Amino acid sequence: MKRSKEITSQYFDFLEKHIQDVISGEVSEFMEVNEIAGKLAVSHTHLTDTIKKETGQHPCYFYDEKIIHEAHKMLENSDKSVAEIARTFTYDPSNFSKFFKKMTGMTPGEFKISKEI
């Protein structure tokens, strides 16, 4: 496997596990991309350049997309309030709502209501 594809694959695998670790409470907060790069034994610049080259997107794009995907699942399948879900993702509820709306075009509450209909 080409090294750039290997790094990209390692990044996605790490991201999947890390986000699940945050959701489960095993880890108390999300890592920065530069910290993830360190865990993968590459520089922040190299990780960013490699992910961009392989996918056309910045690593943060996939990080945010994965968080939103997991939040969608939780909002659809959980009786937890939006505030509880925000805290699960280590967000202040207000900041979580802003982030969610920026990424999806609707607030978490609007999303939850749209799925209940």
Tab-separated table of N, CA, C and O in Angstrom:
chain	number	residue	atom	x	y	z
A	1	MET	N	0.845	-1.184	0.000
A	1	MET	CA	0.000	0.000	0.000
A	1	MET	C	0.885	1.241	0.000
A	1	MET	O	1.887	1.307	0.699
A	2	LYS	N	0.502	2.194	-0.808
A	2	LYS	CA	1.218	3.458	-0.871
A	2	LYS	C	1.161	4.145	0.498
A	2	LYS	O	0.140	4.102	1.175
A	3	ARG	N	2.245	4.772	0.907
A	3	ARG	CA	2.336	5.392	2.240
A	3	ARG	C	1.224	6.419	2.469
A	3	ARG	O	0.648	6.481	3.551
A	4	SER	N	0.898	7.218	1.464
A	4	SER	CA	-0.144	8.226	1.651
A	4	SER	C	-1.506	7.572	1.907
A	4	SER	O	-2.288	8.060	2.726
A	5	LYS	N	-1.775	6.463	1.240
A	5	LYS	CA	-3.030	5.742	1.481
A	5	LYS	C	-3.024	5.112	2.875
A	5	LYS	O	-4.045	5.067	3.549
A	6	GLU	N	-1.856	4.639	3.299
A	6	GLU	CA	-1.718	4.054	4.638
A	6	GLU	C	-1.978	5.109	5.716
A	6	GLU	O	-2.711	4.854	6.678
A	7	ILE	N	-1.402	6.292	5.558
A	7	ILE	CA	-1.617	7.372	6.523
A	7	ILE	C	-3.092	7.765	6.563
A	7	ILE	O	-3.671	7.941	7.631
A	8	THR	N	-3.708	7.874	5.398
A	8	THR	CA	-5.129	8.226	5.322
A	8	THR	C	-5.978	7.178	6.018
A	8	THR	O	-6.869	7.506	6.817
A	9	SER	N	-5.691	5.927	5.768
A	9	SER	CA	-6.425	4.834	6.404
A	9	SER	C	-6.232	4.862	7.919
A	9	SER	O	-7.194	4.700	8.682
A	10	GLN	N	-5.010	5.089	8.356
A	10	GLN	CA	-4.731	5.168	9.794
A	10	GLN	C	-5.481	6.334	10.434
A	10	GLN	O	-6.003	6.211	11.546
A	11	TYR	N	-5.553	7.451	9.722
A	11	TYR	CA	-6.268	8.620	10.237
A	11	TYR	C	-7.750	8.281	10.433
A	11	TYR	O	-8.320	8.549	11.486
A	12	PHE	N	-8.369	7.691	9.420
A	12	PHE	CA	-9.791	7.349	9.530
A	12	PHE	C	-10.045	6.316	10.620
A	12	PHE	O	-11.024	6.424	11.364
A	13	ASP	N	-9.170	5.339	10.744
A	13	ASP	CA	-9.314	4.341	11.817
A	13	ASP	C	-9.179	4.996	13.186
A	13	ASP	O	-9.951	4.712	14.103
A	14	PHE	N	-8.184	5.865	13.319
A	14	PHE	CA	-7.964	6.555	14.593
A	14	PHE	C	-9.169	7.433	14.932
A	14	PHE	O	-9.647	7.441	16.072
A	15	LEU	N	-9.657	8.160	13.937
A	15	LEU	CA	-10.800	9.047	14.135
A	15	LEU	C	-12.017	8.265	14.624
A	15	LEU	O	-12.680	8.681	15.578
A	16	GLU	N	-12.291	7.158	14.002
A	16	GLU	CA	-13.432	6.310	14.388
A	16	GLU	C	-13.321	5.897	15.850
A	16	GLU	O	-14.258	6.066	16.633
A	17	LYS	N	-12.168	5.378	16.225
A	17	LYS	CA	-11.981	4.921	17.602
A	17	LYS	C	-12.004	6.083	18.586
A	17	LYS	O	-12.639	6.009	19.637
A	18	HIS	N	-11.337	7.168	18.238
A	18	HIS	CA	-11.257	8.317	19.138
A	18	HIS	C	-12.647	8.896	19.415
A	18	HIS	O	-12.982	9.181	20.568
A	19	ILE	N	-13.451	9.062	18.397
A	19	ILE	CA	-14.788	9.624	18.594
A	19	ILE	C	-15.635	8.684	19.439
A	19	ILE	O	-16.351	9.130	20.338
A	20	GLN	N	-15.518	7.388	19.224
A	20	GLN	CA	-16.245	6.431	20.066
A	20	GLN	C	-15.750	6.496	21.514
A	20	GLN	O	-16.543	6.380	22.445
A	21	ASP	N	-14.449	6.690	21.694
A	21	ASP	CA	-13.888	6.821	23.053
A	21	ASP	C	-14.428	8.062	23.764
A	21	ASP	O	-14.696	8.025	24.961
A	22	VAL	N	-14.609	9.153	23.029
A	22	VAL	CA	-15.171	10.364	23.623
A	22	VAL	C	-16.635	10.132	23.987
A	22	VAL	O	-17.074	10.442	25.096
A	23	ILE	N	-17.395	9.543	23.071
A	23	ILE	CA	-18.822	9.279	23.315
A	23	ILE	C	-19.007	8.374	24.526
A	23	ILE	O	-19.888	8.603	25.355
A	24	SER	N	-18.177	7.354	24.641
A	24	SER	CA	-18.302	6.404	25.750
A	24	SER	C	-17.783	6.970	27.074
A	24	SER	O	-18.011	6.379	28.125
A	25	GLY	N	-17.070	8.090	27.010
A	25	GLY	CA	-16.522	8.690	28.215
A	25	GLY	C	-15.136	8.200	28.575
A	25	GLY	O	-14.568	8.617	29.580
A	26	GLU	N	-14.575	7.302	27.752
A	26	GLU	CA	-13.213	6.810	28.008
A	26	GLU	C	-12.185	7.930	27.900
A	26	GLU	O	-11.157	7.906	28.562
A	27	VAL	N	-12.458	8.877	27.011
A	27	VAL	CA	-11.596	10.037	26.804
A	27	VAL	C	-12.452	11.268	27.090
A	27	VAL	O	-13.608	11.325	26.678
A	28	SER	N	-11.891	12.239	27.780
A	28	SER	CA	-12.699	13.367	28.243
A	28	SER	C	-12.879	14.493	27.232
A	28	SER	O	-13.758	15.326	27.397
A	29	GLU	N	-12.048	14.532	26.199
A	29	GLU	CA	-12.205	15.591	25.200
A	29	GLU	C	-11.608	15.175	23.870
A	29	GLU	O	-10.790	14.257	23.790
A	30	PHE	N	-12.039	15.876	22.826
A	30	PHE	CA	-11.523	15.607	21.494
A	30	PHE	C	-10.097	16.112	21.358
A	30	PHE	O	-9.748	17.160	21.896
A	31	MET	N	-9.307	15.348	20.631
A	31	MET	CA	-7.933	15.745	20.355
A	31	MET	C	-7.923	16.734	19.195
A	31	MET	O	-8.810	16.711	18.346
A	32	GLU	N	-6.896	17.551	19.156
A	32	GLU	CA	-6.666	18.430	18.009
A	32	GLU	C	-6.025	17.588	16.899
A	32	GLU	O	-5.406	16.549	17.170
A	33	VAL	N	-6.137	18.057	15.667
A	33	VAL	CA	-5.555	17.316	14.542
A	33	VAL	C	-4.048	17.163	14.723
A	33	VAL	O	-3.492	16.104	14.419
A	34	ASN	N	-3.383	18.174	15.283
A	34	ASN	CA	-1.934	18.047	15.481
A	34	ASN	C	-1.603	16.957	16.499
A	34	ASN	O	-0.575	16.288	16.391
A	35	GLU	N	-2.484	16.754	17.489
A	35	GLU	CA	-2.268	15.671	18.453
A	35	GLU	C	-2.468	14.303	17.788
A	35	GLU	O	-1.723	13.358	18.072
A	36	ILE	N	-3.457	14.226	16.923
A	36	ILE	CA	-3.689	12.980	16.186
A	36	ILE	C	-2.486	12.679	15.305
A	36	ILE	O	-2.025	11.535	15.242
A	37	ALA	N	-1.970	13.696	14.643
A	37	ALA	CA	-0.781	13.512	13.798
A	37	ALA	C	0.358	12.925	14.622
A	37	ALA	O	1.027	11.976	14.181
A	38	GLY	N	0.551	13.450	15.822
A	38	GLY	CA	1.594	12.924	16.700
A	38	GLY	C	1.372	11.457	17.033
A	38	GLY	O	2.332	10.675	17.049
A	39	LYS	N	0.133	11.085	17.298
A	39	LYS	CA	-0.183	9.674	17.594
A	39	LYS	C	0.092	8.780	16.390
A	39	LYS	O	0.404	7.595	16.539
A	40	LEU	N	-0.040	9.349	15.186
A	40	LEU	CA	0.226	8.586	13.964
A	40	LEU	C	1.682	8.692	13.524
A	40	LEU	O	2.057	8.162	12.479
A	41	ALA	N	2.490	9.393	14.325
A	41	ALA	CA	3.939	9.537	14.073
A	41	ALA	C	4.237	10.262	12.768
A	41	ALA	O	5.163	9.908	12.033
A	42	VAL	N	3.412	11.285	12.471
A	42	VAL	CA	3.680	12.156	11.327
A	42	VAL	C	3.488	13.596	11.804
A	42	VAL	O	2.855	13.836	12.824
A	43	SER	N	4.020	14.535	11.051
A	43	SER	CA	3.822	15.942	11.415
A	43	SER	C	2.408	16.373	11.051
A	43	SER	O	1.752	15.767	10.193
A	44	HIS	N	1.960	17.427	11.704
A	44	HIS	CA	0.638	17.986	11.415
A	44	HIS	C	0.535	18.367	9.932
A	44	HIS	O	-0.446	18.055	9.258
A	45	THR	N	1.579	19.017	9.425
A	45	THR	CA	1.595	19.437	8.021
A	45	THR	C	1.530	18.243	7.086
A	45	THR	O	0.772	18.251	6.110
A	46	HIS	N	2.310	17.213	7.386
A	46	HIS	CA	2.314	16.031	6.526
A	46	HIS	C	0.952	15.340	6.538
A	46	HIS	O	0.446	14.933	5.493
A	47	LEU	N	0.349	15.220	7.722
A	47	LEU	CA	-0.977	14.597	7.810
A	47	LEU	C	-1.984	15.408	6.999
A	47	LEU	O	-2.731	14.850	6.185
A	48	THR	N	-1.994	16.712	7.200
A	48	THR	CA	-2.939	17.577	6.483
A	48	THR	C	-2.739	17.485	4.978
A	48	THR	O	-3.702	17.285	4.226
A	49	ASP	N	-1.501	17.602	4.535
A	49	ASP	CA	-1.203	17.530	3.097
A	49	ASP	C	-1.584	16.177	2.511
A	49	ASP	O	-2.134	16.101	1.408
A	50	THR	N	-1.313	15.111	3.251
A	50	THR	CA	-1.611	13.762	2.769
A	50	THR	C	-3.115	13.541	2.656
A	50	THR	O	-3.596	13.042	1.630
A	51	ILE	N	-3.864	13.919	3.685
A	51	ILE	CA	-5.319	13.736	3.657
A	51	ILE	C	-5.925	14.564	2.524
A	51	ILE	O	-6.780	14.082	1.773
A	52	LYS	N	-5.453	15.805	2.379
A	52	LYS	CA	-5.953	16.663	1.295
A	52	LYS	C	-5.654	16.050	-0.067
A	52	LYS	O	-6.512	16.060	-0.959
A	53	LYS	N	-4.445	15.530	-0.231
A	53	LYS	CA	-4.048	14.945	-1.512
A	53	LYS	C	-4.883	13.706	-1.831
A	53	LYS	O	-5.331	13.508	-2.964
A	54	GLU	N	-5.117	12.878	-0.829
A	54	GLU	CA	-5.845	11.615	-1.044
A	54	GLU	C	-7.359	11.805	-1.175
A	54	GLU	O	-8.013	11.022	-1.848
A	55	THR	N	-7.906	12.831	-0.503
A	55	THR	CA	-9.371	12.949	-0.451
A	55	THR	C	-9.914	14.256	-1.024
A	55	THR	O	-11.114	14.346	-1.285
A	56	GLY	N	-9.048	15.251	-1.144
A	56	GLY	CA	-9.507	16.558	-1.599
A	56	GLY	C	-10.062	17.425	-0.480
A	56	GLY	O	-10.519	18.540	-0.729
A	57	GLN	N	-10.038	16.919	0.743
A	57	GLN	CA	-10.581	17.655	1.885
A	57	GLN	C	-9.557	17.707	3.019
A	57	GLN	O	-8.731	16.818	3.158
A	58	HIS	N	-9.703	18.732	3.853
A	58	HIS	CA	-8.870	18.887	5.047
A	58	HIS	C	-9.281	17.824	6.076
A	58	HIS	O	-10.457	17.441	6.131
A	59	PRO	N	-8.362	17.356	6.912
A	59	PRO	CA	-8.721	16.368	7.938
A	59	PRO	C	-9.874	16.811	8.844
A	59	PRO	O	-10.700	16.000	9.259
A	60	CYS	N	-9.951	18.107	9.131
A	60	CYS	CA	-11.032	18.617	9.992
A	60	CYS	C	-12.403	18.370	9.386
A	60	CYS	O	-13.380	18.169	10.117
A	61	TYR	N	-12.489	18.374	8.067
A	61	TYR	CA	-13.759	18.117	7.402
A	61	TYR	C	-14.302	16.749	7.827
A	61	TYR	O	-15.473	16.609	8.175
A	62	PHE	N	-13.445	15.749	7.810
A	62	PHE	CA	-13.873	14.390	8.155
A	62	PHE	C	-14.143	14.252	9.653
A	62	PHE	O	-15.051	13.524	10.057
A	63	TYR	N	-13.371	14.957	10.450
A	63	TYR	CA	-13.561	14.973	11.899
A	63	TYR	C	-14.965	15.509	12.202
A	63	TYR	O	-15.760	14.873	12.904
A	64	ASP	N	-15.274	16.674	11.644
A	64	ASP	CA	-16.584	17.289	11.862
A	64	ASP	C	-17.714	16.426	11.311
A	64	ASP	O	-18.753	16.261	11.958
A	65	GLU	N	-17.516	15.872	10.122
A	65	GLU	CA	-18.537	15.007	9.521
A	65	GLU	C	-18.828	13.792	10.388
A	65	GLU	O	-19.977	13.390	10.544
A	66	LYS	N	-17.793	13.209	10.955
A	66	LYS	CA	-17.971	12.026	11.804
A	66	LYS	C	-18.709	12.393	13.083
A	66	LYS	O	-19.592	11.640	13.537
A	67	ILE	N	-18.382	13.534	13.661
A	67	ILE	CA	-19.082	13.984	14.870
A	67	ILE	C	-20.557	14.203	14.551
A	67	ILE	O	-21.443	13.756	15.296
A	68	ILE	N	-20.846	14.856	13.433
A	68	ILE	CA	-22.240	15.105	13.040
A	68	ILE	C	-22.965	13.782	12.777
A	68	ILE	O	-24.119	13.602	13.196
A	69	HIS	N	-22.309	12.853	12.122
A	69	HIS	CA	-22.914	11.541	11.860
A	69	HIS	C	-23.303	10.855	13.172
A	69	HIS	O	-24.413	10.329	13.306
A	70	GLU	N	-22.394	10.865	14.127
A	70	GLU	CA	-22.676	10.242	15.431
A	70	GLU	C	-23.762	11.006	16.186
A	70	GLU	O	-24.606	10.406	16.847
A	71	ALA	N	-23.755	12.331	16.073
A	71	ALA	CA	-24.796	13.137	16.714
A	71	ALA	C	-26.161	12.839	16.096
A	71	ALA	O	-27.158	12.718	16.816
A	72	HIS	N	-26.210	12.708	14.778
A	72	HIS	CA	-27.461	12.327	14.100
A	72	HIS	C	-28.005	11.017	14.675
A	72	HIS	O	-29.194	10.931	15.010
A	73	LYS	N	-27.128	10.025	14.774
A	73	LYS	CA	-27.566	8.721	15.299
A	73	LYS	C	-28.106	8.858	16.712
A	73	LYS	O	-29.139	8.282	17.051
A	74	MET	N	-27.411	9.634	17.529
A	74	MET	CA	-27.831	9.797	18.916
A	74	MET	C	-29.154	10.566	19.002
A	74	MET	O	-30.026	10.214	19.796
A	75	LEU	N	-29.306	11.610	18.200
A	75	LEU	CA	-30.538	12.387	18.208
A	75	LEU	C	-31.732	11.546	17.741
A	75	LEU	O	-32.836	11.699	18.244
A	76	GLU	N	-31.494	10.647	16.791
A	76	GLU	CA	-32.560	9.790	16.264
A	76	GLU	C	-32.912	8.645	17.205
A	76	GLU	O	-34.079	8.253	17.290
A	77	ASN	N	-31.926	8.089	17.877
A	77	ASN	CA	-32.127	6.827	18.590
A	77	ASN	C	-32.056	6.928	20.103
A	77	ASN	O	-32.014	5.906	20.776
A	78	SER	N	-32.031	8.132	20.625
A	78	SER	CA	-31.859	8.300	22.064
A	78	SER	C	-32.959	9.190	22.614
A	78	SER	O	-33.464	10.077	21.926
A	79	ASP	N	-33.298	8.953	23.857
A	79	ASP	CA	-34.252	9.825	24.545
A	79	ASP	C	-33.534	10.972	25.244
A	79	ASP	O	-34.174	11.781	25.922
A	80	LYS	N	-32.227	11.053	25.095
A	80	LYS	CA	-31.458	12.126	25.734
A	80	LYS	C	-31.850	13.473	25.141
A	80	LYS	O	-32.183	13.582	23.963
A	81	SER	N	-31.769	14.500	25.977
A	81	SER	CA	-32.026	15.858	25.501
A	81	SER	C	-30.855	16.315	24.621
A	81	SER	O	-29.759	15.735	24.663
A	82	VAL	N	-31.100	17.377	23.876
A	82	VAL	CA	-30.035	17.955	23.053
A	82	VAL	C	-28.870	18.372	23.939
A	82	VAL	O	-27.708	18.147	23.596
A	83	ALA	N	-29.155	18.940	25.107
A	83	ALA	CA	-28.089	19.366	26.023
A	83	ALA	C	-27.260	18.172	26.493
A	83	ALA	O	-26.028	18.260	26.560
A	84	GLU	N	-27.909	17.060	26.807
A	84	GLU	CA	-27.173	15.862	27.238
A	84	GLU	C	-26.301	15.333	26.106
A	84	GLU	O	-25.150	14.934	26.339
A	85	ILE	N	-26.840	15.338	24.903
A	85	ILE	CA	-26.068	14.873	23.742
A	85	ILE	C	-24.889	15.811	23.507
A	85	ILE	O	-23.769	15.352	23.249
A	86	ALA	N	-25.109	17.105	23.625
A	86	ALA	CA	-24.019	18.078	23.468
A	86	ALA	C	-22.900	17.774	24.450
A	86	ALA	O	-21.720	17.745	24.078
A	87	ARG	N	-23.262	17.530	25.694
A	87	ARG	CA	-22.249	17.235	26.717
A	87	ARG	C	-21.537	15.914	26.429
A	87	ARG	O	-20.345	15.780	26.693
A	88	THR	N	-22.248	14.947	25.855
A	88	THR	CA	-21.614	13.681	25.458
A	88	THR	C	-20.475	13.951	24.480
A	88	THR	O	-19.429	13.311	24.537
A	89	PHE	N	-20.690	14.927	23.601
A	89	PHE	CA	-19.679	15.289	22.614
A	89	PHE	C	-18.742	16.389	23.115
A	89	PHE	O	-18.034	17.003	22.328
A	90	THR	N	-18.757	16.628	24.412
A	90	THR	CA	-17.901	17.592	25.116
A	90	THR	C	-18.139	19.036	24.680
A	90	THR	O	-17.242	19.862	24.766
A	91	TYR	N	-19.325	19.326	24.221
A	91	TYR	CA	-19.690	20.683	23.814
A	91	TYR	C	-20.573	21.328	24.867
A	91	TYR	O	-21.384	20.649	25.502
A	92	ASP	N	-20.457	22.634	24.986
A	92	ASP	CA	-21.463	23.435	25.658
A	92	ASP	C	-22.704	23.354	24.748
A	92	ASP	O	-22.567	23.420	23.522
A	93	PRO	N	-23.914	23.188	25.300
A	93	PRO	CA	-25.103	23.033	24.449
A	93	PRO	C	-25.275	24.145	23.405
A	93	PRO	O	-25.649	23.867	22.262
A	94	SER	N	-24.990	25.384	23.761
A	94	SER	CA	-25.135	26.487	22.807
A	94	SER	C	-24.148	26.345	21.650
A	94	SER	O	-24.505	26.512	20.480
A	95	ASN	N	-22.902	26.031	21.980
A	95	ASN	CA	-21.887	25.855	20.931
A	95	ASN	C	-22.188	24.640	20.063
A	95	ASN	O	-21.954	24.656	18.857
A	96	PHE	N	-22.717	23.578	20.672
A	96	PHE	CA	-23.086	22.392	19.904
A	96	PHE	C	-24.176	22.739	18.898
A	96	PHE	O	-24.103	22.330	17.734
A	97	SER	N	-25.170	23.493	19.333
A	97	SER	CA	-26.257	23.884	18.423
A	97	SER	C	-25.735	24.711	17.255
A	97	SER	O	-26.138	24.506	16.111
A	98	LYS	N	-24.817	25.631	17.539
A	98	LYS	CA	-24.227	26.456	16.474
A	98	LYS	C	-23.434	25.584	15.496
A	98	LYS	O	-23.545	25.745	14.279
A	99	PHE	N	-22.611	24.686	16.039
A	99	PHE	CA	-21.814	23.779	15.207
A	99	PHE	C	-22.731	22.902	14.359
A	99	PHE	O	-22.544	22.775	13.146
A	100	PHE	N	-23.750	22.328	14.977
A	100	PHE	CA	-24.675	21.434	14.277
A	100	PHE	C	-25.390	22.185	13.154
A	100	PHE	O	-25.493	21.685	12.033
A	101	LYS	N	-25.851	23.389	13.450
A	101	LYS	CA	-26.574	24.165	12.442
A	101	LYS	C	-25.648	24.554	11.292
A	101	LYS	O	-26.045	24.501	10.125
A	102	LYS	N	-24.418	24.923	11.618
A	102	LYS	CA	-23.442	25.279	10.573
A	102	LYS	C	-23.204	24.094	9.642
A	102	LYS	O	-23.098	24.252	8.430
A	103	MET	N	-23.158	22.897	10.211
A	103	MET	CA	-22.852	21.700	9.423
A	103	MET	C	-24.070	21.144	8.672
A	103	MET	O	-23.912	20.563	7.607
A	104	THR	N	-25.272	21.317	9.231
A	104	THR	CA	-26.449	20.647	8.660
A	104	THR	C	-27.532	21.593	8.153
A	104	THR	O	-28.445	21.156	7.452
A	105	GLY	N	-27.476	22.855	8.573
A	105	GLY	CA	-28.501	23.798	8.169
A	105	GLY	C	-29.702	23.845	9.101
A	105	GLY	O	-30.651	24.576	8.862
A	106	MET	N	-29.665	23.020	10.146
A	106	MET	CA	-30.742	23.053	11.142
A	106	MET	C	-30.162	22.805	12.516
A	106	MET	O	-29.072	22.272	12.647
A	107	THR	N	-30.906	23.221	13.534
A	107	THR	CA	-30.446	22.997	14.903
A	107	THR	C	-30.662	21.536	15.278
A	107	THR	O	-31.464	20.840	14.636
A	108	PRO	N	-29.994	21.059	16.324
A	108	PRO	CA	-30.240	19.674	16.762
A	108	PRO	C	-31.702	19.448	17.139
A	108	PRO	O	-32.257	18.388	16.852
A	109	GLY	N	-32.327	20.455	17.767
A	109	GLY	CA	-33.736	20.331	18.129
A	109	GLY	C	-34.618	20.198	16.904
A	109	GLY	O	-35.537	19.362	16.870
A	110	GLU	N	-34.354	21.000	15.878
A	110	GLU	CA	-35.116	20.896	14.625
A	110	GLU	C	-34.909	19.533	13.972
A	110	GLU	O	-35.852	18.931	13.465
A	111	PHE	N	-33.674	19.047	13.997
A	111	PHE	CA	-33.386	17.733	13.423
A	111	PHE	C	-34.155	16.650	14.165
A	111	PHE	O	-34.777	15.785	13.554
A	112	LYS	N	-34.121	16.710	15.486
A	112	LYS	CA	-34.796	15.711	16.309
A	112	LYS	C	-36.299	15.708	16.023
A	112	LYS	O	-36.903	14.648	15.856
A	113	ILE	N	-36.897	16.894	15.950
A	113	ILE	CA	-38.334	16.995	15.659
A	113	ILE	C	-38.643	16.454	14.270
A	113	ILE	O	-39.617	15.721	14.077
A	114	SER	N	-37.782	16.752	13.285
A	114	SER	CA	-38.032	16.285	11.914
A	114	SER	C	-37.982	14.757	11.823
A	114	SER	O	-38.640	14.164	10.973
A	115	LYS	N	-37.236	14.120	12.692
A	115	LYS	CA	-37.123	12.651	12.686
A	115	LYS	C	-38.276	11.999	13.442
A	115	LYS	O	-38.527	10.820	13.271
A	116	GLU	N	-38.966	12.770	14.287
A	116	GLU	CA	-40.082	12.218	15.046
A	116	GLU	C	-41.369	12.227	14.230
A	116	GLU	O	-42.318	11.538	14.561
A	117	ILE	N	-41.398	13.019	13.183
A	117	ILE	CA	-42.616	13.143	12.376
A	117	ILE	C	-42.825	11.924	11.503
A	117	ILE	O	-41.996	11.296	11.023
